[in-house]
């Protein structure tokens, strides 16, 4: 399955806006305001679909009992403690702490020792060499013994593959997990709440608030996506698209070079493609979709006279600095061009406008309503 090139093509608020995928520094601007310059470049090339009264079905993500149980399980896990049992005999399924030093022909080999720091494994599922676990079973704290194994012929380290080894092993302890009871006392100890009932009610409320925010963004995205899909582009900006396509291909080549990977191998692995021409076709489709989004959003801003203020741009820059942990405003240029900042700020306002003018789909059909009206009109005319 082909993987997405980057987050470049996600709708509006999810756009990375060329971050890491090349910037738009077009010299065709005839306006000092980047948004107005975009309107001049794009708006006349777009035939907008109807963007008022767009129908949508609201998203509704329910909070399930399973979700609350996961919160409970997480809390119990947080309160769990471990203790070291040095007297019981280890058996399969036990988590144990051991130390060892591995030898081949009497010589300790690299990577074959815990260096006295101890390591924890679960007997029967440690992932160690075959027969290792079964030689640890039956021991208890303080035991020292030899574990004799043979590395597999296909072992990843050729110097060890197929060779017999001896691990001088010290059994430290069985590591037991003490799981607390889920009750009011545990809730009071680990949270700001006093009872399990209060904790579960607050967790449910928190999930509901979060889901409501996610559902709202989903609704907004679905509405604007419909307008974008239904709108028509009369002519795409050829030079701008070619520049972006070439930039993205160049970055993929740089990625291959920096990782010492052959270009054809990289695109075959990530995109399931064989040639640069195939990659260019693939990228072109994505860039075309991206440009359509950008052009339609801009045309909507033009149609509704949506602008952005200096204060809004300043706030967006602060948001970006916080998002990327930047310390200086000048660093924003590493992620966004000035035009990108104006665009994403306007895009948020356009999305909000289209959403506020959308209507919930109640299942009624505009077509059937028109037909009914037409029949009623004809009946009235005949009656006269």
Coordinates of C-alpha atoms in Angstrom, one line a residue, residues 39-365:
X39 CA -7.1 36.0 -4.3
X40 CA -5.7 37.8 -7.4
X41 CA -3.9 34.7 -8.6
X42 CA -6.5 32.1 -7.9
X43 CA -10.1 33.4 -7.4
X44 CA -10.9 33.9 -11.1
X45 CA -9.8 30.4 -11.9
X46 CA -12.3 28.7 -9.7
X47 CA -16.0 28.0 -10.3
X48 CA -17.4 27.6 -6.8
X49 CA -19.9 25.0 -5.9
X50 CA -22.9 26.0 -3.7
X51 CA -21.3 26.6 -0.3
X52 CA -24.2 27.8 1.7
X53 CA -26.7 25.3 3.0
X54 CA -24.3 22.3 2.5
X55 CA -25.9 19.3 4.1
X56 CA -24.0 17.1 6.5
X57 CA -24.7 14.3 9.1
X58 CA -23.1 15.3 12.4
X59 CA -20.5 13.0 13.8
X60 CA -21.3 11.5 17.1
X61 CA -18.6 9.5 19.0
X62 CA -20.0 7.8 22.0
X63 CA -18.2 7.1 25.2
X64 CA -18.4 3.4 25.8
X65 CA -18.1 1.3 28.9
X66 CA -15.0 -0.1 27.4
X67 CA -13.4 3.3 27.3
X68 CA -14.1 3.9 31.0
X69 CA -12.8 0.4 31.8
X70 CA -9.6 1.3 30.0
X71 CA -9.2 4.3 32.3
X72 CA -9.8 2.1 35.3
X73 CA -7.3 -0.4 34.2
X74 CA -4.7 2.3 33.6
X75 CA -5.3 3.7 37.1
X76 CA -4.9 0.2 38.6
X77 CA -1.7 -0.3 36.6
X78 CA -0.4 3.1 37.9
X79 CA -1.0 1.9 41.4
X80 CA 0.7 -1.5 40.9
X81 CA 3.9 -2.2 42.7
X82 CA 6.6 -4.8 42.4
X83 CA 8.4 -6.9 45.0
X84 CA 11.3 -9.2 44.8
X85 CA 10.8 -12.8 45.9
X86 CA 14.1 -14.5 46.7
X87 CA 12.7 -17.7 48.3
X88 CA 10.2 -19.1 45.8
X89 CA 11.2 -21.5 43.0
X90 CA 10.8 -20.0 39.5
X91 CA 8.5 -21.6 37.0
X92 CA 7.2 -20.8 33.5
X93 CA 5.3 -17.5 33.3
X94 CA 7.3 -15.9 36.2
X95 CA 9.1 -12.6 35.6
X96 CA 12.6 -13.0 36.9
X97 CA 15.6 -10.9 37.4
X98 CA 18.9 -12.5 36.5
X99 CA 22.6 -11.6 35.7
X100 CA 24.8 -13.4 33.4
X101 CA 28.1 -13.4 31.5
X102 CA 28.3 -15.3 28.2
X103 CA 31.4 -17.3 27.1
X104 CA 32.4 -18.9 23.9
X105 CA 35.5 -21.2 24.2
X106 CA 36.1 -19.8 27.6
X107 CA 36.2 -16.2 26.4
X108 CA 33.5 -13.6 27.3
X109 CA 32.0 -12.1 24.1
X110 CA 30.7 -8.7 23.4
X111 CA 27.0 -8.1 24.2
X112 CA 26.8 -11.3 26.2
X113 CA 26.7 -9.8 29.7
X114 CA 24.3 -7.9 31.9
X115 CA 27.4 -6.2 33.5
X116 CA 25.9 -6.8 36.9
X117 CA 22.9 -4.5 36.2
X118 CA 20.4 -7.3 36.2
X119 CA 17.8 -7.9 33.5
X120 CA 14.2 -9.0 33.7
X121 CA 12.8 -11.7 31.5
X122 CA 9.5 -13.7 31.6
X123 CA 10.3 -17.4 31.6
X124 CA 8.8 -19.1 28.6
X125 CA 8.5 -16.0 26.5
X126 CA 11.9 -14.2 26.9
X127 CA 12.8 -14.4 23.3
X128 CA 16.2 -15.7 24.3
X129 CA 18.0 -18.6 22.6
X130 CA 16.1 -21.9 22.6
X131 CA 16.6 -23.8 25.9
X132 CA 17.8 -20.7 27.8
X133 CA 14.5 -20.3 29.8
X134 CA 14.1 -23.9 30.7
X135 CA 17.5 -23.9 32.4
X136 CA 16.5 -20.9 34.6
X137 CA 13.2 -22.6 35.6
X138 CA 13.6 -24.3 39.0
X139 CA 16.0 -21.8 40.5
X140 CA 15.5 -19.2 43.3
X141 CA 17.2 -16.1 44.6
X142 CA 21.0 -16.5 45.2
X143 CA 21.4 -19.5 42.9
X144 CA 24.4 -19.5 40.5
X145 CA 24.5 -21.9 37.6
X146 CA 25.5 -22.4 34.0
X147 CA 23.1 -22.1 31.1
X148 CA 24.4 -24.0 28.1
X149 CA 23.0 -23.1 24.6
X150 CA 24.0 -23.1 21.0
X151 CA 23.4 -20.0 18.8
X152 CA 21.2 -20.7 15.8
X153 CA 23.0 -21.1 12.4
X154 CA 21.0 -18.1 11.1
X155 CA 21.7 -15.9 14.1
X156 CA 22.0 -12.2 13.2
X157 CA 25.6 -12.0 14.5
X158 CA 27.8 -14.1 12.1
X159 CA 30.5 -14.3 14.7
X160 CA 28.2 -16.1 17.1
X161 CA 26.0 -18.1 14.6
X162 CA 26.1 -21.8 15.2
X163 CA 28.5 -21.7 18.1
X164 CA 28.0 -23.2 21.6
X165 CA 28.0 -20.8 24.5
X166 CA 27.9 -21.0 28.3
X167 CA 26.3 -18.3 30.4
X168 CA 27.4 -18.1 34.0
X169 CA 24.1 -17.0 35.5
X170 CA 23.0 -15.6 38.9
X171 CA 19.4 -15.8 39.8
X172 CA 18.5 -12.6 41.7
X173 CA 14.7 -12.8 42.3
X174 CA 11.3 -13.5 41.0
X175 CA 9.7 -10.1 40.3
X176 CA 6.1 -10.2 41.4
X177 CA 3.6 -7.5 40.5
X178 CA 1.2 -6.5 43.3
X179 CA -2.0 -5.2 41.8
X180 CA -4.1 -3.0 44.0
X181 CA -7.9 -3.3 44.4
X182 CA -9.8 -0.7 42.5
X183 CA -11.7 1.2 45.2
X184 CA -12.3 4.6 46.7
X185 CA -8.9 4.5 48.6
X186 CA -7.0 3.9 45.4
X187 CA -8.8 6.7 43.6
X188 CA -8.2 9.1 46.4
X189 CA -4.5 8.2 46.5
X190 CA -3.8 8.6 42.8
X191 CA -6.3 11.2 41.6
X192 CA -8.0 14.4 42.7
X193 CA -11.2 12.5 43.2
X194 CA -12.5 10.8 46.3
X195 CA -14.6 7.9 45.1
X196 CA -14.7 5.5 42.1
X197 CA -18.1 6.9 41.2
X198 CA -16.8 10.4 41.0
X199 CA -13.7 9.3 39.1
X200 CA -15.8 7.4 36.5
X201 CA -18.2 10.3 36.1
X202 CA -15.4 12.8 35.6
X203 CA -13.6 10.4 33.1
X204 CA -16.8 10.0 31.1
X205 CA -17.3 13.8 31.1
X206 CA -13.8 14.4 30.0
X207 CA -14.1 11.9 27.1
X208 CA -17.4 13.4 26.1
X209 CA -15.9 16.9 25.9
X210 CA -12.9 15.6 23.9
X211 CA -15.1 13.7 21.5
X212 CA -17.3 16.7 21.0
X213 CA -14.3 18.8 19.9
X214 CA -13.1 16.0 17.6
X215 CA -16.6 15.5 16.2
X216 CA -16.9 19.3 15.5
X217 CA -13.7 19.3 13.6
X218 CA -14.8 16.3 11.7
X219 CA -18.1 18.0 10.7
X220 CA -16.2 21.1 9.6
X221 CA -13.8 19.1 7.6
X222 CA -16.6 17.1 5.9
X223 CA -18.5 20.2 5.0
X224 CA -15.5 22.1 3.5
X225 CA -14.4 18.9 1.7
X226 CA -17.7 18.7 -0.1
X227 CA -17.5 22.2 -1.3
X228 CA -13.9 21.6 -2.5
X229 CA -14.8 18.4 -4.2
X230 CA -17.8 19.9 -6.0
X231 CA -16.0 23.1 -7.1
X232 CA -14.3 23.3 -10.5
X233 CA -10.8 24.6 -11.4
X234 CA -10.7 26.3 -14.7
X235 CA -6.9 26.4 -14.9
X236 CA -4.2 25.3 -12.5
X237 CA -1.1 27.5 -12.0
X238 CA 1.3 25.3 -14.0
X239 CA 4.5 27.0 -12.9
X240 CA 3.6 26.9 -9.2
X241 CA 2.7 23.2 -9.4
X242 CA 5.8 22.2 -11.3
X243 CA 8.0 24.0 -8.8
X244 CA 6.3 22.2 -5.9
X245 CA 6.5 18.8 -7.6
X246 CA 10.2 19.2 -8.4
X247 CA 10.8 20.3 -4.8
X248 CA 9.1 17.3 -3.4
X249 CA 11.0 14.9 -5.7
X250 CA 14.3 16.6 -4.8
X251 CA 13.6 16.1 -1.1
X252 CA 12.8 12.5 -1.6
X253 CA 16.2 12.1 -3.4
X254 CA 17.9 14.0 -0.5
X255 CA 16.2 11.7 2.0
X256 CA 17.6 8.6 0.1
X257 CA 21.1 10.1 -0.1
X258 CA 21.2 11.1 3.6
X259 CA 20.2 7.5 4.6
X260 CA 22.5 5.8 2.1
X261 CA 19.6 4.2 0.3
X262 CA 19.2 3.8 -3.4
X263 CA 16.4 6.1 -4.7
X264 CA 14.6 3.4 -6.5
X265 CA 14.7 1.2 -3.4
X266 CA 13.2 4.0 -1.3
X267 CA 10.3 4.8 -3.6
X268 CA 9.6 1.1 -4.0
X269 CA 9.5 0.6 -0.2
X270 CA 7.5 3.8 0.7
X271 CA 5.3 4.2 -2.4
X272 CA 5.3 0.9 -4.2
X273 CA 6.6 2.6 -7.3
X274 CA 9.4 1.6 -9.6
X275 CA 10.5 4.7 -11.6
X276 CA 10.9 8.4 -11.1
X277 CA 8.3 9.0 -13.7
X278 CA 5.8 6.9 -11.7
X279 CA 6.7 8.9 -8.6
X280 CA 6.2 12.2 -10.5
X281 CA 2.7 11.1 -11.6
X282 CA 1.9 10.1 -8.1
X283 CA 3.1 13.3 -6.6
X284 CA 1.4 15.3 -9.3
X285 CA -2.0 13.9 -8.3
X286 CA -1.5 14.9 -4.7
X287 CA -0.2 18.4 -5.7
X288 CA -3.2 18.9 -7.9
X289 CA -5.5 18.0 -5.0
X290 CA -3.6 20.3 -2.7
X291 CA -3.8 23.2 -5.2
X292 CA -7.5 22.7 -5.6
X293 CA -8.0 23.0 -1.9
X294 CA -5.8 26.1 -1.8
X295 CA -7.5 27.7 -4.7
X296 CA -11.1 26.9 -3.6
X297 CA -10.4 28.2 0.0
X298 CA -9.0 31.4 -1.5
X299 CA -11.9 31.8 -3.9
X300 CA -14.3 31.4 -0.9
X301 CA -12.5 34.1 1.0
X302 CA -12.8 36.3 -2.0
X303 CA -16.5 35.6 -2.5
X304 CA -17.3 36.4 1.1
X305 CA -14.8 39.2 1.5
X306 CA -13.0 37.3 4.3
X307 CA -9.8 38.9 5.3
X308 CA -7.2 38.5 8.1
X309 CA -6.0 41.2 10.5
X310 CA -2.5 41.9 11.7
X311 CA -3.6 40.8 15.1
X312 CA -4.8 37.4 13.7
X313 CA -1.5 36.9 11.9
X314 CA 0.5 37.7 15.1
X315 CA -1.6 35.2 17.0
X316 CA -1.1 32.5 14.4
X317 CA 2.6 33.1 14.5
X318 CA 2.6 32.7 18.3
X319 CA 0.6 29.5 17.9
X320 CA 3.2 28.1 15.4
X321 CA 6.1 29.1 17.7
X322 CA 4.4 27.2 20.5
X323 CA 3.6 24.2 18.3
X324 CA 7.2 23.8 17.1
X325 CA 8.9 25.1 20.4
X326 CA 10.5 28.0 18.6
X327 CA 12.3 30.7 20.4
X328 CA 12.4 33.4 17.7
X329 CA 9.8 34.5 15.2
X330 CA 12.4 34.3 12.4
X331 CA 12.5 30.5 12.9
X332 CA 9.0 30.2 11.5
X333 CA 10.4 30.6 8.0
X334 CA 11.8 27.1 8.4
X335 CA 8.2 25.7 8.5
X336 CA 5.9 28.3 6.8
X337 CA 6.2 31.1 4.3
X338 CA 4.5 34.4 5.1
X339 CA 1.9 33.5 2.5
X340 CA 1.2 30.1 4.1
X341 CA 0.5 31.8 7.4
X342 CA -2.0 34.2 5.8
X343 CA -3.5 31.3 4.0
X344 CA -4.0 29.0 7.0
X345 CA -5.4 31.8 9.0
X346 CA -7.9 32.6 6.3
X347 CA -8.7 28.9 5.8
X348 CA -9.8 28.6 9.4
X349 CA -12.2 31.5 9.0
X350 CA -13.5 30.1 5.7
X351 CA -14.1 26.7 7.2
X352 CA -16.0 28.3 10.1
X353 CA -18.1 30.4 7.7
X354 CA -19.1 27.4 5.5
X355 CA -19.8 25.3 8.6
X356 CA -22.0 28.0 10.2
X357 CA -24.0 28.2 7.0
X358 CA -24.3 24.4 6.6
X359 CA -27.5 22.5 7.6
X360 CA -28.0 19.1 9.2
X361 CA -29.2 16.5 6.8
X362 CA -32.5 15.3 8.1
X363 CA -33.0 12.8 5.3
X364 CA -35.3 15.0 3.3
X365 CA -34.6 15.4 -0.4

